[in-house]
Every structure is written in C-alpha cells, then in structure tokens.
Amino acid sequence: GRTIGTFPYSIFEQIRDQNNSFSSIFARDDSRVSVTVDGEPEMVWGDFVSGEYFEMLGVRSIAGRIFTAADDQPGNAPVAVISYGYWDRRFGRDASAIGKNIYVGKIAFTIIGVTPSEFSGLNVAGGSAELTLPMFMQRQLALRDHNKFEIIARLKSDVTLEQAGTELDVIYKQLLTQTAGTQISSDKAMEVAAQHIELKPALRGYSTPGDGLATELKILWAVAGLVLLICSVNVSGLLLAHAASRQKEIAVRLSVGASRSRLVRQLLVESILLASLGGALGLLLAVWGVDLLVHVLSYGQSSQILFGLRLNWSLLAVTGLISILTGLVFGIAPAVASTRVDLNSTLKSSEGATQSRRFHGGLMKSLIVSQLALSFALLIAAGLLVRTLRELNAVDTGFERERVLTMWTFPVLIGYDHAREVRLYGQLIEKLTATPGVQSASLSRFSLTRGTGPVGPRFFETMGITMLRGREFSSSDTETSPKVAVITETTARRFFPNEDPIGQHFSFQMGGGINLERLSGGGTEIVGLARDVKRSFRDQGRGDEGFYIPYTQAPPEWLGQAVLLVRTAMNPASVVPSIRREIQAVDQDLALLDIKTAGEEMEARYLSGEHSLAILLSFFTALALILASIGLYGTMSYTVRRRTKEIGIRIALGAEHRDMLWMVLRETLSLFAIGVAIGIPLAMAGSRLISSMLFGVRAADPLTILLAVVVMLVIAFAAGYLPASRATKVDPIVALRYE
C-alpha cells in the first residue's frame, strides 16, 4: 500500500489526542524564512514546531528560555528560539539578544532563548535550523506549499513499534473515512484501505545523507584506512631500522640470560607506546580537522554546517584501540626479527652480523616497496579525479558561466502576493540594468539547467544562450498581451521535425509538459527557437524538450521565488555591493541568497561530490607520498650505513664519486620500479571505487599513469639523493675501521 510520511496539521491534532501509544508527540516542518535584524535581511533555515518540541527532546536553553505548548497558541505574541551558531554569528553571543525583536516575513518575533551549541535539531545530515518558531505562526506567514508536517513521537515504555503502527493505521483510516462522508465510493474505500503510516526510529535524526555523500564517505573510509596502512608500514620499517642498530645490545642481553620472549615484549611495548603517542597527537589534530572536513564535504551548500560532527568518548575509545592494535600488529615483525641473531657472530661483528643486517635490509626494502605501491595507487586515483574535474569544467553548457551572477530571492516569504511580485520583478530588473558595470539583467523562476520555465526580458542575451530563430522576450510581453513562448532545439526536433516551429501554437500543462494538440489559434505562440542548455556537466545529450515563457504570463503557482541574473562587464564580485544597494532601495526586507556566478552555481549543484572528494583524496595522497619518501630516505640511509665499509673499499680502490652516487641511486630506482609495477594493478582495482565519478577519462588513462610515474620518480630521486650524496663523501680510512 501507499506509505504516508507527512500529514496535514489537523490530522496531527487528531493523532495527538486519540493515540494511546505515545507519551509525547510533536509536529515539525522546515522552511527557508526571510529574517531582518537591525535592517539587514537574510535567508535562513527555520523549524516550525508544535509546543511540545523542546520538552520532548529534553533541550534546555543556555540563555533565556525555550518556548512551550502555552506559547504555541494563536493570539499569543510571536516568539523565537535561536541556535547557538546564529547567536554567535549575528549577535556575537551578546546576552542582550534575549528580548530583542527580529522580523520574519515582516512580522516581529521576540527572541526568548538560545539552544546549546551541541543541539542541531533533527536535520543531522542537512543544514540545521537557525530559528525555531511556534507552529501556529507558519499559517500567519502564509508559506506556500507548506501544509503538511512530519510527526515525531516518543513511545511509551510498554508499547512496541509494531503496536503503535497498528494503532495509528486504525486512527488514520477512520479519519479518512469520516472525511470521505457516509456515501463513500468503492474506489475511495480501496484508496483508504491502501494507506499506511510508517514508523521509523528517530535515533539518527530525520534527514539522512544522499547517495552521493554516502559514496564519498565510503571512499573516504577506504582512503583513510589505506593511509593508516602506509603509515603503519612506515613506522614498522623505522622500528626495524632502529632495532637493527641495537643488534649488539640485544645480543648482549640474550647472552647474559634474557629470554627472547621478554625482549619481544619489551620491543612491542615500545612500539605500542609510540603508536599511542601518535594516536594522541592525531586526536589533537582531529579537533581542527573535523571543522575542515565538514567544510570540504559541504562544498557548494548554502550552509557550511552539513553535519553536527564532534568528538565523543566512543570515538576516543575506538581511536585509542586502533592505535594500540596498530602498534601491536606492526611492531611484531620488527620485534621478532630483532631477536633473531647469532650471538657469537654478532658479538664478534663477523659475517653472521652481516647476514642479520641483510635480513633486516631485505625486510625494510619490502616494506618500502609496499608503501610506494600503495602511494602510487592513491596518486593515480587523485589524478583521475583532478582530470575528471578538468574535463567536466571544459563541457560546453550552452550558456555563459563566468560573467553572469545568479542570486535567489523569495518575495513570497515577506508577504508578496502574485500581482505585487510581478511588479517587483519589473522594478528589480530595471534597477539592476541601470547599475554601473552591468550589461544586462533578467530573471528565471527555476534553476538555470532546467531548460524551461518563466523568464524575464533579455534572458537569453543575459545568459549568453544563442537564439537560433525568431526573437526573445521583451518588456512588451505582458500579462495582457498574446501568450508567447520560446522552445529549445530538442523540442523543435521532436515535435516539429520537418517544419518551421515559429508561429506554431500549443498549450502546456502545469508540470511543464507540452500538449501536442495543434491549435489553429489562441493558446501559446512560438516566437523563438533557442539553443539547448546542458542540464548537468555529465549530460551527454543536448537536453530534454522544454520551453520558456515570460514570467508576466506565468500561472501564479509558478512564481513565489526567482533567480535574479546579472551579466557584468567586469569581475562579477566587484558589482555585488552595488547590486545589494539597488535591491535594498526597492525593498529593504528583500534578502538575497547564494550569490554566485552561473558557473559556480552549476558546479555547486553538480560537482560538489567530485570537488570535495578530489580535495580529500589529494590531501591523503600528499600525506602518503610524504610518508613513503620518509621511509625511502630512511631505508637508503640505513643501506649506506650498512655498506660503509664496502663503499670505503671501493673508493680506496679508485671508484669515482659518481659511481658511488649511481650505486645508491640505482638501488633507490629499483625499489621505485618494483613499487610502480605493483601499484599499477592496485590502482586499476581501486579505481572501481571512483569509476562512477569519472568523466572523459578511463580508469587506465595513460596520461594520468605517466604523470603519476613522473611524480613518483621525482620523489624517489629526491629521497634517495641525500643518502647517495653522503655515500660519495665517505672517508676510506674511517670506513675501513667501521665496526
């Protein structure tokens, strides 16, 4: 049957009064609202909630008070509770904000309290509300399309979720039957019987991440785990090198009776202590890193608060456990290897010690190869995403992206009816067109990539959309003039394949669909043919069928908000202050939201996942490369120390410095080559994680692989050059006395 998720407020009241399953219950709806504080308007998210909201959630104010059911009654003075973030941003956490009047939709609300900083409402995966307002005020603000509400309730201790769902289904169907009347038809009875209320646990809040963000987080988990592995291998190699330098000490301890297990335990304790210290430092960095992570993941969002992320005791415990386990797992190999010594040969510094060092050296090189391979795989993945962004940004979207400013405005939220709204848009376009630095101005009711909808005069000129035939709209296309439209290429090809569409008539439906029934007269006349625009960067076609009409001829239901468009002759950011002044001159309470260039608006809408993931992956890749270069440098330094005597003999016998330099670099480059050879298939396998995000580039892209090889080669050469240079400066006399 059909599952119901939101309800009219009258249904909520009936459920609230008739149920026996819940100890408390409230209704909620969220909406953007226009707020004016000290003459400065802005758009923020607001929660409209019934009076039981704060009490049921157990939220107390940190300043002032929260409102209760007594405040949520028609006739009472409007009050508002603000979030901690809004209090900090707009009032500087000034206590005098309590009792201050702000204007929401030109209605005065008195601030009565501030919620705690850790409270983010129910939208744990979306923009948190900055204002919480009583439900009864929503009707006074006349918010369009906001007539249904979410219902959140607390179960009684002796009631199960299934029992509550069964009771609500009965109550809801009874209400629907009563509403239908006594003469209910069989079809209506079947429709009522199909209704079902779905109850969901509210532990995770009401909102959940979208599929794109969920994919980003999965990839982020995988990459973070990979970097942890690289770091652990790096530490394991360094511990191995440190243990190799303690061979005589370990041999002496074993010779005087220390057991091998005791020495292994000691070395493991050192490893775990090192890992724990690293984990503690990581937690300190995480305090700063959480805010950065939220900022990156919320790229393109109108609110940077995408999650209420914060460190907690559970996270601290898990991190501490992982640090200890990492130190234990990756400290075992160095600890065991360090105790595998031949006492006689090691104490005498003979061939046995050399064999032990060869064993350590071989194990260290194996660890370095694994680091290089994993780092190379990460580098290719980051390179593929960077190239994808370049390819996507090079897509011809069919309109000007860099010199056009876009900004949302919501006249309906400050009390404008349809007639006043239409007049307002005319005034705004006139004011904006006259602004210095502005070449033209227009508007669009919907986002730029819909390829359809009400638009203003000079829309196509402002957006740089090519008119292929006919004309675009002008100020003479008014509400009382003949109905006109401009159609897109795709519409013309599909519906008028062998004839001229200019002058044809059609009618349209509210969903934007075109009624293909030919009209001999009346209806809407096609006066222009415009080039298609891309609906997204990844759109492989030229767009879906669509059309444009003048906003002055649009049905009232199609308006209420609009995107103002301004084409500039200079840097778009430089005209923003002037634009704000002109808008305020028309109506001081009219707020602007999301002022961006058309390109930025499209990137935020369609490339936010790719951008944030590319940034995070590049960061982790850089970290992995730094770790790999440190490990490679340490290994080659150990190799040079181990071969000091050999190098001294070679120099004493007449070897040139460049020969010594090449000998060490050759070993470095051989490790690099093995790492790259292993890393390529790893990268191909790992690229499946990001394959859905790639565009214009294959997972096995030769150019990306080549660039990654060059970067790795430079890093390997730099990491190996210093130890190699040191080898050329070995004094033969000192070297022959080594050991």
mmCIF file of C-alpha atoms in Angstrom, residues 7-267:
data_model
loop_
_atom_site.group_PDB
_atom_site.id
_atom_site.type_symbol
_atom_site.label_atom_id
_atom_site.label_comp_id
_atom_site.label_asym_id
_atom_site.label_seq_id
_atom_site.Cartn_x
_atom_site.Cartn_y
_atom_site.Cartn_z
ATOM 1 C CA PHE A 7 0.288 14.897 7.357
ATOM 2 C CA PRO A 8 -1.993 17.942 7.477
ATOM 3 C CA TYR A 9 -1.886 19.677 10.841
ATOM 4 C CA SER A 10 -5.487 18.686 11.564
ATOM 5 C CA ILE A 11 -4.508 15.012 11.240
ATOM 6 C CA PHE A 12 -1.627 15.574 13.657
ATOM 7 C CA GLU A 13 -4.022 17.047 16.211
ATOM 8 C CA GLN A 14 -6.349 14.048 15.889
ATOM 9 C CA ILE A 15 -3.477 11.566 16.263
ATOM 10 C CA ARG A 16 -2.137 13.521 19.228
ATOM 11 C CA ASP A 17 -5.486 13.469 21.001
ATOM 12 C CA GLN A 18 -6.603 9.907 20.178
ATOM 13 C CA ASN A 19 -3.475 7.740 20.452
ATOM 14 C CA ASN A 20 -2.594 5.594 23.469
ATOM 15 C CA SER A 21 0.900 4.613 22.284
ATOM 16 C CA PHE A 22 2.933 7.778 22.851
ATOM 17 C CA SER A 23 3.975 9.618 25.963
ATOM 18 C CA SER A 24 4.622 12.802 23.964
ATOM 19 C CA ILE A 25 4.335 13.924 20.343
ATOM 20 C CA PHE A 26 5.063 16.988 18.200
ATOM 21 C CA ALA A 27 4.756 18.162 14.584
ATOM 22 C CA ARG A 28 7.513 19.799 12.597
ATOM 23 C CA ASP A 29 8.174 21.446 9.245
ATOM 24 C CA ASP A 30 11.198 23.326 7.990
ATOM 25 C CA SER A 31 11.412 26.161 5.501
ATOM 26 C CA ARG A 32 13.633 28.987 4.446
ATOM 27 C CA VAL A 33 12.497 32.208 6.054
ATOM 28 C CA SER A 34 13.436 35.824 5.440
ATOM 29 C CA VAL A 35 14.812 37.420 8.600
ATOM 30 C CA THR A 36 15.676 41.085 9.098
ATOM 31 C CA VAL A 37 17.927 42.021 12.017
ATOM 32 C CA ASP A 38 18.802 45.689 12.525
ATOM 33 C CA GLY A 39 17.747 46.477 8.962
ATOM 34 C CA GLU A 40 19.852 43.693 7.384
ATOM 35 C CA PRO A 41 17.778 40.975 5.664
ATOM 36 C CA GLU A 42 18.954 37.421 5.041
ATOM 37 C CA MET A 43 17.579 33.964 4.290
ATOM 38 C CA VAL A 44 17.973 31.284 6.962
ATOM 39 C CA TRP A 45 16.507 27.877 7.698
ATOM 40 C CA GLY A 46 13.695 27.856 10.214
ATOM 41 C CA ASP A 47 11.957 24.996 12.044
ATOM 42 C CA PHE A 48 8.231 25.395 12.722
ATOM 43 C CA VAL A 49 7.370 23.078 15.605
ATOM 44 C CA SER A 50 4.458 22.432 17.912
ATOM 45 C CA GLY A 51 4.847 23.443 21.543
ATOM 46 C CA GLU A 52 5.985 20.032 22.833
ATOM 47 C CA TYR A 53 9.150 20.070 20.690
ATOM 48 C CA PHE A 54 11.807 21.167 23.187
ATOM 49 C CA GLU A 55 10.264 19.402 26.168
ATOM 50 C CA MET A 56 10.087 16.058 24.357
ATOM 51 C CA LEU A 57 13.666 16.315 23.085
ATOM 52 C CA GLY A 58 14.910 17.338 26.528
ATOM 53 C CA VAL A 59 16.538 20.525 25.231
ATOM 54 C CA ARG A 60 17.185 23.364 27.650
ATOM 55 C CA SER A 61 18.256 26.876 26.741
ATOM 56 C CA ILE A 62 21.704 28.217 27.588
ATOM 57 C CA ALA A 63 20.345 31.757 27.617
ATOM 58 C CA GLY A 64 16.761 32.865 28.148
ATOM 59 C CA ARG A 65 14.184 30.093 27.838
ATOM 60 C CA ILE A 66 12.668 27.719 25.312
ATOM 61 C CA PHE A 67 9.020 28.000 24.323
ATOM 62 C CA THR A 68 6.337 25.561 25.466
ATOM 63 C CA ALA A 69 2.865 24.473 24.406
ATOM 64 C CA ALA A 70 1.481 27.626 26.023
ATOM 65 C CA ASP A 71 3.481 29.768 23.560
ATOM 66 C CA ASP A 72 2.182 27.810 20.567
ATOM 67 C CA GLN A 73 -1.340 29.217 20.703
ATOM 68 C CA PRO A 74 -2.980 31.581 18.173
ATOM 69 C CA GLY A 75 -3.248 35.074 19.576
ATOM 70 C CA ASN A 76 -0.011 34.900 21.541
ATOM 71 C CA ALA A 77 2.884 37.210 20.785
ATOM 72 C CA PRO A 78 5.269 35.604 18.261
ATOM 73 C CA VAL A 79 8.463 34.293 19.875
ATOM 74 C CA ALA A 80 11.612 32.662 18.508
ATOM 75 C CA VAL A 81 14.390 30.470 19.868
ATOM 76 C CA ILE A 82 17.680 30.861 18.002
ATOM 77 C CA SER A 83 20.542 28.404 17.568
ATOM 78 C CA TYR A 84 23.901 28.893 19.232
ATOM 79 C CA GLY A 85 25.541 29.362 15.819
ATOM 80 C CA TYR A 86 23.097 32.117 14.842
ATOM 81 C CA TRP A 87 23.534 33.780 18.233
ATOM 82 C CA ASP A 88 27.292 33.773 17.716
ATOM 83 C CA ARG A 89 27.178 34.909 14.075
ATOM 84 C CA ARG A 90 24.595 37.687 14.269
ATOM 85 C CA PHE A 91 24.820 38.840 17.896
ATOM 86 C CA GLY A 92 28.357 37.948 18.953
ATOM 87 C CA ARG A 93 26.875 35.886 21.834
ATOM 88 C CA ASP A 94 25.645 39.109 23.414
ATOM 89 C CA ALA A 95 23.177 38.418 26.244
ATOM 90 C CA SER A 96 21.174 41.470 25.175
ATOM 91 C CA ALA A 97 19.919 39.466 22.178
ATOM 92 C CA ILE A 98 17.357 37.918 24.548
ATOM 93 C CA GLY A 99 14.270 40.098 24.313
ATOM 94 C CA LYS A 100 15.344 41.659 21.022
ATOM 95 C CA ASN A 101 12.858 41.871 18.147
ATOM 96 C CA ILE A 102 13.703 40.398 14.746
ATOM 97 C CA TYR A 103 11.445 40.420 11.701
ATOM 98 C CA VAL A 104 10.471 37.179 9.990
ATOM 99 C CA GLY A 105 8.461 37.851 6.845
ATOM 100 C CA LYS A 106 7.899 41.403 8.167
ATOM 101 C CA ILE A 107 6.312 40.042 11.374
ATOM 102 C CA ALA A 108 8.066 40.950 14.631
ATOM 103 C CA PHE A 109 9.283 37.982 16.696
ATOM 104 C CA THR A 110 10.841 38.310 20.137
ATOM 105 C CA ILE A 111 13.942 36.213 20.809
ATOM 106 C CA ILE A 112 13.337 34.364 24.077
ATOM 107 C CA GLY A 113 16.181 31.818 24.161
ATOM 108 C CA VAL A 114 19.278 30.180 22.689
ATOM 109 C CA THR A 115 19.735 26.431 22.220
ATOM 110 C CA PRO A 116 23.002 24.694 23.267
ATOM 111 C CA SER A 117 25.895 24.562 20.783
ATOM 112 C CA GLU A 118 25.661 20.757 20.534
ATOM 113 C CA PHE A 119 21.978 20.846 19.530
ATOM 114 C CA SER A 120 21.480 20.725 15.758
ATOM 115 C CA GLY A 121 17.791 19.825 15.616
ATOM 116 C CA LEU A 122 16.585 16.844 13.617
ATOM 117 C CA ASN A 123 18.407 17.597 10.363
ATOM 118 C CA VAL A 124 21.619 15.865 11.399
ATOM 119 C CA ALA A 125 22.611 15.434 7.735
ATOM 120 C CA GLY A 126 21.379 18.765 6.433
ATOM 121 C CA GLY A 127 21.504 22.464 7.165
ATOM 122 C CA SER A 128 20.497 22.947 10.790
ATOM 123 C CA ALA A 129 17.734 25.445 11.549
ATOM 124 C CA GLU A 130 18.924 28.767 12.914
ATOM 125 C CA LEU A 131 15.462 29.781 14.106
ATOM 126 C CA THR A 132 12.859 27.630 15.854
ATOM 127 C CA LEU A 133 9.380 29.134 15.662
ATOM 128 C CA PRO A 134 5.949 28.139 17.045
ATOM 129 C CA MET A 135 3.857 26.145 14.593
ATOM 130 C CA PHE A 136 0.863 28.499 14.668
ATOM 131 C CA MET A 137 2.968 31.273 13.119
ATOM 132 C CA GLN A 138 3.500 29.269 9.947
ATOM 133 C CA ARG A 139 -0.081 29.931 8.887
ATOM 134 C CA GLN A 140 0.334 33.667 9.512
ATOM 135 C CA LEU A 141 3.463 33.727 7.366
ATOM 136 C CA ALA A 142 1.434 32.052 4.571
ATOM 137 C CA LEU A 143 4.286 29.837 3.429
ATOM 138 C CA ARG A 144 3.318 28.341 0.081
ATOM 139 C CA ASP A 145 3.475 24.538 -0.322
ATOM 140 C CA HIS A 146 3.945 24.048 3.426
ATOM 141 C CA ASN A 147 0.716 22.414 4.513
ATOM 142 C CA LYS A 148 1.941 19.000 5.649
ATOM 143 C CA PHE A 149 4.110 18.111 8.600
ATOM 144 C CA GLU A 150 6.393 15.450 9.976
ATOM 145 C CA ILE A 151 5.225 13.834 13.201
ATOM 146 C CA ILE A 152 7.760 12.733 15.822
ATOM 147 C CA ALA A 153 6.669 10.904 18.962
ATOM 148 C CA ARG A 154 8.105 9.110 21.982
ATOM 149 C CA LEU A 155 6.833 5.566 22.578
ATOM 150 C CA LYS A 156 5.524 4.585 25.954
ATOM 151 C CA SER A 157 7.799 2.101 27.698
ATOM 152 C CA ASP A 158 5.339 -0.785 27.390
ATOM 153 C CA VAL A 159 4.433 -0.245 23.708
ATOM 154 C CA THR A 160 6.296 -1.735 20.749
ATOM 155 C CA LEU A 161 6.855 -0.039 17.389
ATOM 156 C CA GLU A 162 4.535 -2.559 15.693
ATOM 157 C CA GLN A 163 1.724 -1.964 18.198
ATOM 158 C CA ALA A 164 1.974 1.796 17.758
ATOM 159 C CA GLY A 165 1.960 1.448 13.964
ATOM 160 C CA THR A 166 -1.164 -0.710 14.064
ATOM 161 C CA GLU A 167 -2.983 1.781 16.287
ATOM 162 C CA LEU A 168 -2.027 4.741 14.086
ATOM 163 C CA ASP A 169 -3.192 2.934 10.942
ATOM 164 C CA VAL A 170 -6.606 2.403 12.528
ATOM 165 C CA ILE A 171 -6.880 6.039 13.678
ATOM 166 C CA TYR A 172 -5.723 7.396 10.319
ATOM 167 C CA LYS A 173 -8.091 5.250 8.241
ATOM 168 C CA GLN A 174 -11.013 6.204 10.490
ATOM 169 C CA LEU A 175 -10.206 9.878 9.953
ATOM 170 C CA LEU A 176 -10.000 9.394 6.180
ATOM 171 C CA THR A 177 -13.308 7.525 6.172
ATOM 172 C CA GLN A 178 -15.003 10.274 8.197
ATOM 173 C CA THR A 179 -13.644 12.904 5.833
ATOM 174 C CA ALA A 180 -14.983 10.993 2.811
ATOM 175 C CA GLY A 181 -18.523 11.047 4.251
ATOM 176 C CA THR A 182 -21.210 8.402 4.504
ATOM 177 C CA GLN A 183 -21.566 7.869 0.737
ATOM 178 C CA ILE A 184 -18.022 6.617 0.176
ATOM 179 C CA SER A 185 -17.373 5.033 -3.221
ATOM 180 C CA SER A 186 -15.718 1.645 -3.653
ATOM 181 C CA ASP A 187 -12.697 3.290 -5.282
ATOM 182 C CA LYS A 188 -12.322 5.679 -2.358
ATOM 183 C CA ALA A 189 -12.698 2.809 0.100
ATOM 184 C CA MET A 190 -9.893 0.931 -1.659
ATOM 185 C CA GLU A 191 -7.728 4.052 -1.589
ATOM 186 C CA VAL A 192 -8.277 4.465 2.159
ATOM 187 C CA ALA A 193 -7.509 0.779 2.771
ATOM 188 C CA ALA A 194 -4.192 1.170 0.923
ATOM 189 C CA GLN A 195 -2.951 3.953 3.237
ATOM 190 C CA HIS A 196 -0.265 3.027 5.752
ATOM 191 C CA ILE A 197 1.679 5.011 8.326
ATOM 192 C CA GLU A 198 5.344 4.042 8.515
ATOM 193 C CA LEU A 199 7.118 4.439 11.865
ATOM 194 C CA LYS A 200 10.888 4.888 11.834
ATOM 195 C CA PRO A 201 13.348 5.163 14.745
ATOM 196 C CA ALA A 202 14.497 8.780 15.144
ATOM 197 C CA LEU A 203 17.868 7.909 16.666
ATOM 198 C CA ARG A 204 19.767 9.233 13.626
ATOM 199 C CA GLY A 205 17.547 12.261 13.171
ATOM 200 C CA TYR A 206 15.131 12.870 10.336
ATOM 201 C CA SER A 207 17.497 13.536 7.455
ATOM 202 C CA THR A 208 19.966 11.068 6.010
ATOM 203 C CA PRO A 209 22.901 11.595 3.634
ATOM 204 C CA GLY A 210 22.193 11.267 -0.068
ATOM 205 C CA ASP A 211 23.658 8.511 -2.194
ATOM 206 C CA GLY A 212 26.430 10.768 -3.463
ATOM 207 C CA LEU A 213 27.576 11.768 0.005
ATOM 208 C CA ALA A 214 27.327 8.177 1.207
ATOM 209 C CA THR A 215 29.648 7.146 -1.640
ATOM 210 C CA GLU A 216 32.081 9.931 -0.722
ATOM 211 C CA LEU A 217 32.190 8.767 2.882
ATOM 212 C CA LYS A 218 32.802 5.145 1.858
ATOM 213 C CA ILE A 219 35.689 6.219 -0.364
ATOM 214 C CA LEU A 220 36.997 8.445 2.422
ATOM 215 C CA TRP A 221 36.929 5.495 4.836
ATOM 216 C CA ALA A 222 38.820 3.334 2.351
ATOM 217 C CA VAL A 223 41.435 6.014 1.654
ATOM 218 C CA ALA A 224 41.901 6.805 5.355
ATOM 219 C CA GLY A 225 42.419 3.101 6.025
ATOM 220 C CA LEU A 226 44.943 2.913 3.200
ATOM 221 C CA VAL A 227 46.898 5.874 4.569
ATOM 222 C CA LEU A 228 46.816 4.270 8.029
ATOM 223 C CA LEU A 229 48.272 1.131 6.465
ATOM 224 C CA ILE A 230 51.011 3.149 4.721
ATOM 225 C CA CYS A 231 51.800 4.970 7.957
ATOM 226 C CA SER A 232 51.908 1.696 9.885
ATOM 227 C CA VAL A 233 54.213 0.087 7.346
ATOM 228 C CA ASN A 234 56.407 3.179 7.500
ATOM 229 C CA VAL A 235 56.643 3.005 11.286
ATOM 230 C CA SER A 236 57.313 -0.724 11.070
ATOM 231 C CA GLY A 237 60.238 -0.032 8.747
ATOM 232 C CA LEU A 238 61.635 2.662 11.017
ATOM 233 C CA LEU A 239 61.322 0.344 14.019
ATOM 234 C CA LEU A 240 63.138 -2.320 12.050
ATOM 235 C CA ALA A 241 65.955 0.097 11.221
ATOM 236 C CA HIS A 242 66.155 1.172 14.852
ATOM 237 C CA ALA A 243 66.219 -2.433 16.011
ATOM 238 C CA ALA A 244 68.996 -3.251 13.531
ATOM 239 C CA SER A 245 71.167 -0.603 15.162
ATOM 240 C CA ARG A 246 70.622 -2.364 18.516
ATOM 241 C CA GLN A 247 71.851 -5.785 17.373
ATOM 242 C CA LYS A 248 74.819 -5.839 19.732
ATOM 243 C CA GLU A 249 72.707 -4.632 22.654
ATOM 244 C CA ILE A 250 70.146 -7.392 22.005
ATOM 245 C CA ALA A 251 72.897 -9.976 21.568
ATOM 246 C CA VAL A 252 74.456 -8.963 24.897
ATOM 247 C CA ARG A 253 71.088 -9.234 26.671
ATOM 248 C CA LEU A 254 70.476 -12.668 25.215
ATOM 249 C CA SER A 255 73.971 -13.818 26.169
ATOM 250 C CA VAL A 256 73.503 -12.834 29.832
ATOM 251 C CA GLY A 257 70.261 -14.799 30.136
ATOM 252 C CA ALA A 258 67.425 -12.605 28.905
ATOM 253 C CA SER A 259 64.738 -14.672 27.192
ATOM 254 C CA ARG A 260 63.747 -13.964 23.623
ATOM 255 C CA SER A 261 60.061 -13.599 24.597
ATOM 256 C CA ARG A 262 60.961 -10.973 27.176
ATOM 257 C CA LEU A 263 62.884 -8.930 24.620
ATOM 258 C CA VAL A 264 60.000 -9.228 22.138
ATOM 259 C CA ARG A 265 57.575 -7.966 24.802
ATOM 260 C CA GLN A 266 59.842 -5.013 25.545
ATOM 261 C CA LEU A 267 60.094 -4.063 21.895
#
